[in-house]
Coordinates of C-alpha atoms and ligand atoms in Angstrom, one line a residue:
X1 CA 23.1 -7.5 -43.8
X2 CA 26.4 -8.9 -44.1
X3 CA 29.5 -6.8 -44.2
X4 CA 32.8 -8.2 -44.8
X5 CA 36.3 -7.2 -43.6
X6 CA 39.3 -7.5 -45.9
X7 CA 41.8 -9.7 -44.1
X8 CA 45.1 -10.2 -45.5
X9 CA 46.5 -7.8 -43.4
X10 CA 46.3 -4.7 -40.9
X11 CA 43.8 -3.9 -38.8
X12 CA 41.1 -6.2 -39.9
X13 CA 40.2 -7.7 -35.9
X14 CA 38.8 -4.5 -34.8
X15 CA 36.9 -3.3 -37.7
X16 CA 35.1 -6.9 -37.2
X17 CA 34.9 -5.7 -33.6
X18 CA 33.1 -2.9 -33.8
X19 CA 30.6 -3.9 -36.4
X20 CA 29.8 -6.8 -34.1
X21 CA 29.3 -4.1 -31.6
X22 CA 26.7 -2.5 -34.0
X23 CA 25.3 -5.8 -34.6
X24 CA 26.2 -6.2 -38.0
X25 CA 27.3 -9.5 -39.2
X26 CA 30.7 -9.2 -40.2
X27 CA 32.9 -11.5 -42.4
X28 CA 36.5 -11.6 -42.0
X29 CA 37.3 -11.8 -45.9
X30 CA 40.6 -14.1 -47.1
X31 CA 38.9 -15.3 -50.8
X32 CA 37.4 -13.6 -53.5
X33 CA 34.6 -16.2 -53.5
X34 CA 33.6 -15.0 -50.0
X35 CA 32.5 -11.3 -51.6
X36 CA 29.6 -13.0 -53.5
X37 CA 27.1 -12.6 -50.6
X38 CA 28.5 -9.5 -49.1
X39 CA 26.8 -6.0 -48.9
X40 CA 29.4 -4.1 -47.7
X41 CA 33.4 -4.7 -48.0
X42 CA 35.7 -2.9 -45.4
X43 CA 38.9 -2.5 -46.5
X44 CA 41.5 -1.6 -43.4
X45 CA 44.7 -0.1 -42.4
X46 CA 47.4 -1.5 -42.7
X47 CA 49.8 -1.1 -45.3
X48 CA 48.8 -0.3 -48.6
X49 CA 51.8 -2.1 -50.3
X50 CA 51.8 -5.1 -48.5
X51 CA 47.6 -5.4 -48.8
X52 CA 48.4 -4.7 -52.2
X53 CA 50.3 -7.7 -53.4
X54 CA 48.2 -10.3 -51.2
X55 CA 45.3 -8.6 -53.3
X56 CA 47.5 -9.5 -56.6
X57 CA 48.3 -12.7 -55.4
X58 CA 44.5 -14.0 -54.7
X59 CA 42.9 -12.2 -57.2
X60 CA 40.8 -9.1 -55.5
X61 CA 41.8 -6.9 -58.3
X62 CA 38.9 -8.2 -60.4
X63 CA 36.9 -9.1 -57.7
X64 CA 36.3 -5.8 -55.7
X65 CA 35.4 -4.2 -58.9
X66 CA 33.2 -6.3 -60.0
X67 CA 31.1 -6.8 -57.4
X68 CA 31.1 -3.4 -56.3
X69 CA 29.7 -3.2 -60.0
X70 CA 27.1 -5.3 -58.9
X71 CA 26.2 -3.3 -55.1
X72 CA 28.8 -3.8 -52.9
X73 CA 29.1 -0.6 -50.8
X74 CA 33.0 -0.2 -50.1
X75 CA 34.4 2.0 -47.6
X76 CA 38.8 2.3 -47.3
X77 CA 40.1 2.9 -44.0
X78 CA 44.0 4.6 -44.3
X79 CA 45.9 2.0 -46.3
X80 CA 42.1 1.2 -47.4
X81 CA 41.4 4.5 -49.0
X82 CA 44.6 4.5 -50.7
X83 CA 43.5 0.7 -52.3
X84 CA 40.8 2.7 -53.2
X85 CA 41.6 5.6 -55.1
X86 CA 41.7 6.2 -58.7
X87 CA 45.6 7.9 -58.2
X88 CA 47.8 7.7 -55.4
X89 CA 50.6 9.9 -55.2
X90 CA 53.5 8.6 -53.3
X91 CA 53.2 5.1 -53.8
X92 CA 56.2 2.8 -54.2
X93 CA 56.5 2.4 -57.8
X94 CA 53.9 0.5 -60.2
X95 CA 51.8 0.8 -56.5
X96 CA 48.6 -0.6 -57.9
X97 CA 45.2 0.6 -56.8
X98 CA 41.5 -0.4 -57.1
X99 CA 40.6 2.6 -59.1
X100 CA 37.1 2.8 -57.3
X101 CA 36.8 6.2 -56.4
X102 CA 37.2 9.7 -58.1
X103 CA 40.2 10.7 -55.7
X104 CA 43.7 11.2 -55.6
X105 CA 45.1 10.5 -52.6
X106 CA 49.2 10.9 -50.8
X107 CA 50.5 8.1 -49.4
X108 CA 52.3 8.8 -46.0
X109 CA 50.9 12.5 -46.4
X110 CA 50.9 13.4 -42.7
X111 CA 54.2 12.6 -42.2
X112 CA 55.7 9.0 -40.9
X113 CA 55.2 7.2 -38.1
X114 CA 56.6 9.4 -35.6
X115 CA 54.3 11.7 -37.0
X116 CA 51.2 9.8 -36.0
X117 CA 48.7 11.7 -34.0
X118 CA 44.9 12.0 -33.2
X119 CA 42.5 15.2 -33.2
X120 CA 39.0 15.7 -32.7
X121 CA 37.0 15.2 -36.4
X122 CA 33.6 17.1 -37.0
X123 CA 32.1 14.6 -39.7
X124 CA 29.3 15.6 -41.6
X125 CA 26.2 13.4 -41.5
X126 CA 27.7 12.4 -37.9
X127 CA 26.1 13.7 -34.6
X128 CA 28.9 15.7 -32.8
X129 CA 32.2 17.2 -33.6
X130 CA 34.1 15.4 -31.6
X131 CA 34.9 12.3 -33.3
X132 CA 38.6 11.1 -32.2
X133 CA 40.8 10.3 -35.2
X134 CA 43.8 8.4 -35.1
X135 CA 45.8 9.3 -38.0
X136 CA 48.7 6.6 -38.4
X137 CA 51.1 7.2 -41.0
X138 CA 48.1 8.7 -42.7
X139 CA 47.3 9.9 -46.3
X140 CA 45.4 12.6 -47.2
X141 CA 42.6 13.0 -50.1
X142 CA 44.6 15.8 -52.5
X143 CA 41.8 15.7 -55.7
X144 CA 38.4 14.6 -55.5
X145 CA 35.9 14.5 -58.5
X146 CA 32.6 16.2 -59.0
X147 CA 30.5 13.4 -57.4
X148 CA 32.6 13.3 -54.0
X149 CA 31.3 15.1 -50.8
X150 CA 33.8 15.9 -48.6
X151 CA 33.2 14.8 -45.1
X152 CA 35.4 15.9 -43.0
X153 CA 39.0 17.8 -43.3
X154 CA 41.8 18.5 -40.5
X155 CA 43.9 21.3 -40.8
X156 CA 42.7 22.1 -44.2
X157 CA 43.4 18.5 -45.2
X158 CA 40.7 16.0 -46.6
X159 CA 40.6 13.1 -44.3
X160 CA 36.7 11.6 -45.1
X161 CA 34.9 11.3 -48.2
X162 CA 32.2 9.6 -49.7
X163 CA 31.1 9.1 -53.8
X164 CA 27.9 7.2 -53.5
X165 CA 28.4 3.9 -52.1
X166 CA 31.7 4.3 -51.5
X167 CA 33.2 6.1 -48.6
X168 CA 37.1 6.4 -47.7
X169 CA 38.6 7.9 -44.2
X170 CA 42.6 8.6 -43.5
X171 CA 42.4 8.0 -40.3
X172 CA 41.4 4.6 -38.0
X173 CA 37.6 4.3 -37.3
X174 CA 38.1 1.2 -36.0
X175 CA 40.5 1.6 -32.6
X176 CA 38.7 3.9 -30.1
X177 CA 35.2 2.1 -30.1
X178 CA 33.4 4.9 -31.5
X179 CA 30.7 3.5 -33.6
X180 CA 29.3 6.1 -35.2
X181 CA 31.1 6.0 -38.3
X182 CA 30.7 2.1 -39.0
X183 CA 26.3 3.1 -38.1
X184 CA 26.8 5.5 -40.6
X185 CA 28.4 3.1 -42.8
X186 CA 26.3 0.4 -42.5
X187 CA 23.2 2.4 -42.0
X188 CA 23.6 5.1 -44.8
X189 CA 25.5 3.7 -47.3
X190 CA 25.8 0.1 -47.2
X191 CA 21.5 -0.1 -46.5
X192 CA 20.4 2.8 -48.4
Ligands
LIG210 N1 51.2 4.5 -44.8 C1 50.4 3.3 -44.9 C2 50.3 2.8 -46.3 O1 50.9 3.4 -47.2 C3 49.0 3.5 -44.4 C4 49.1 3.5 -42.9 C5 47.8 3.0 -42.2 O2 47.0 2.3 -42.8 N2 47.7 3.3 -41.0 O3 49.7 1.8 -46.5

C-alpha cells in the first residue's frame, strides 16, 4: 500500500512521519503524475488558499478527481477538508474546492489564530476518547449529506467525517504522534 502526501504546502513532513511510523509507505506528492499508483492521497493543513492555487497551477484539479474516480481513498486534514468539500463558506472569493465530498464546511470557523486550541476528541471507530486535537485556525463541517457519518464533534461542532472512501478532520492528526487515526485511515478506509 502506498499513500501519498500532498506537498505544495503546510504540514505535509509530519503526515509522512507518522504514516512511516505505521509502516505505510508514504509519497510526498509535488506532480499529478505521481497519483497514478497511489492508494490513498493525504491532503494536509496548511492554508487552504495558498494549497489552492499551487493545485491550479499544476493541475490537481482534474487529477484528484479523477483518480479518486478510479479508488483513491482521500482523507483532508484542516486546510485539507476544506480542499475537499463540495461548499466552503468563508472562503476568499472564487476560493475553489475539490468538490469531493457531500459537506459544507467554514473556513476559519473556530476563530483565528489566537484562537487555536486543543481538546480531547472521542472518535467513533477509534479505541478511546481521548484523542488530542489540535485545532489551528480550524474550520468546522456546517452540512453534511445523507451518505456522511459523523465521527466526531467538539462543542456541538463537526470536526471528523467520513463519506465512503473519503474522510476529512478540522483538526491536525498529524502533530502529536498519535497514530490511531492515520491506522484507521489506512486500515479502514484506504484497505477496505
Ligand atoms: N484556516 C486555514 C485555511 O483556510 C486552515 C488552517 C489549517 O490548516 N490549520 O486554509
Amino acid at each position: 500500500m502506498r499513500i501519498g502526501v500532498l506537498a505544495l504546502q503546510g504540514a505535509f513532513r509530519e503526515h509522512i512521519m507518522m504514516l512511516e511510523a505505521i509502516e505505510v509507505r508514504a509519497v510526498p506528492v509535488r506532480l499529478p503524475e505521481q497519483l497514478s499508483d497511489l492508494s490513498g492521497l493525504i491532503i494536509p493543513g496548511g492554508e487552504s488558499t495558498a494549497i489552492a492555487k499551487l493545485m491550479e497551477t499544476y493541475g490537481f484539479y482534474d487529477a484528484i478527481p479523477q483518480q479518486h474516480g478510479a479508488g483513491m481513498a482521500v482523507w483532508g486534514t484542516c486546510a485539507g477538508a476544506i480542499l475537499i468539500a463540495d461548499e466552503v463558506l468563508d472562503g476568499i472569493g472564487g476560493q475553489r474546492s475539490l468538490g469531493l465530498m457531500d459537506i459544507t464546511v467554514r473556513r476559519n470557523a473556530f476563530g483565528r489564530q489566537k484562537d487555536s486550541f486543543e481538546a480531547n476528541l472521542d472518535i467513533k471507530h477509534l479505541p478511546g476518547d481521548d484523542y488530542r486535537g489540535v485545532f489551528i485556525r480550524a474550520p468546522w463541517v456546517e452540512r453534511v449529506g445523507d451518505d456522511v457519518e459523523v465521527l466526531a464533534k467538539h462543542d456541538g461542532a463537526i470536526v471528523a467525517v467520513r463519506q465512503g472512501d473519503l474522510l476529512a478532520t478540522s483538526f491536525h492528526p498529524e502533530l502529536t504522534g498519535d497514530p490511531r487515526l492515520h491506522r484507521y485511515f489506512a486500515q479502514e478506509i484506504v484497505a477496505s
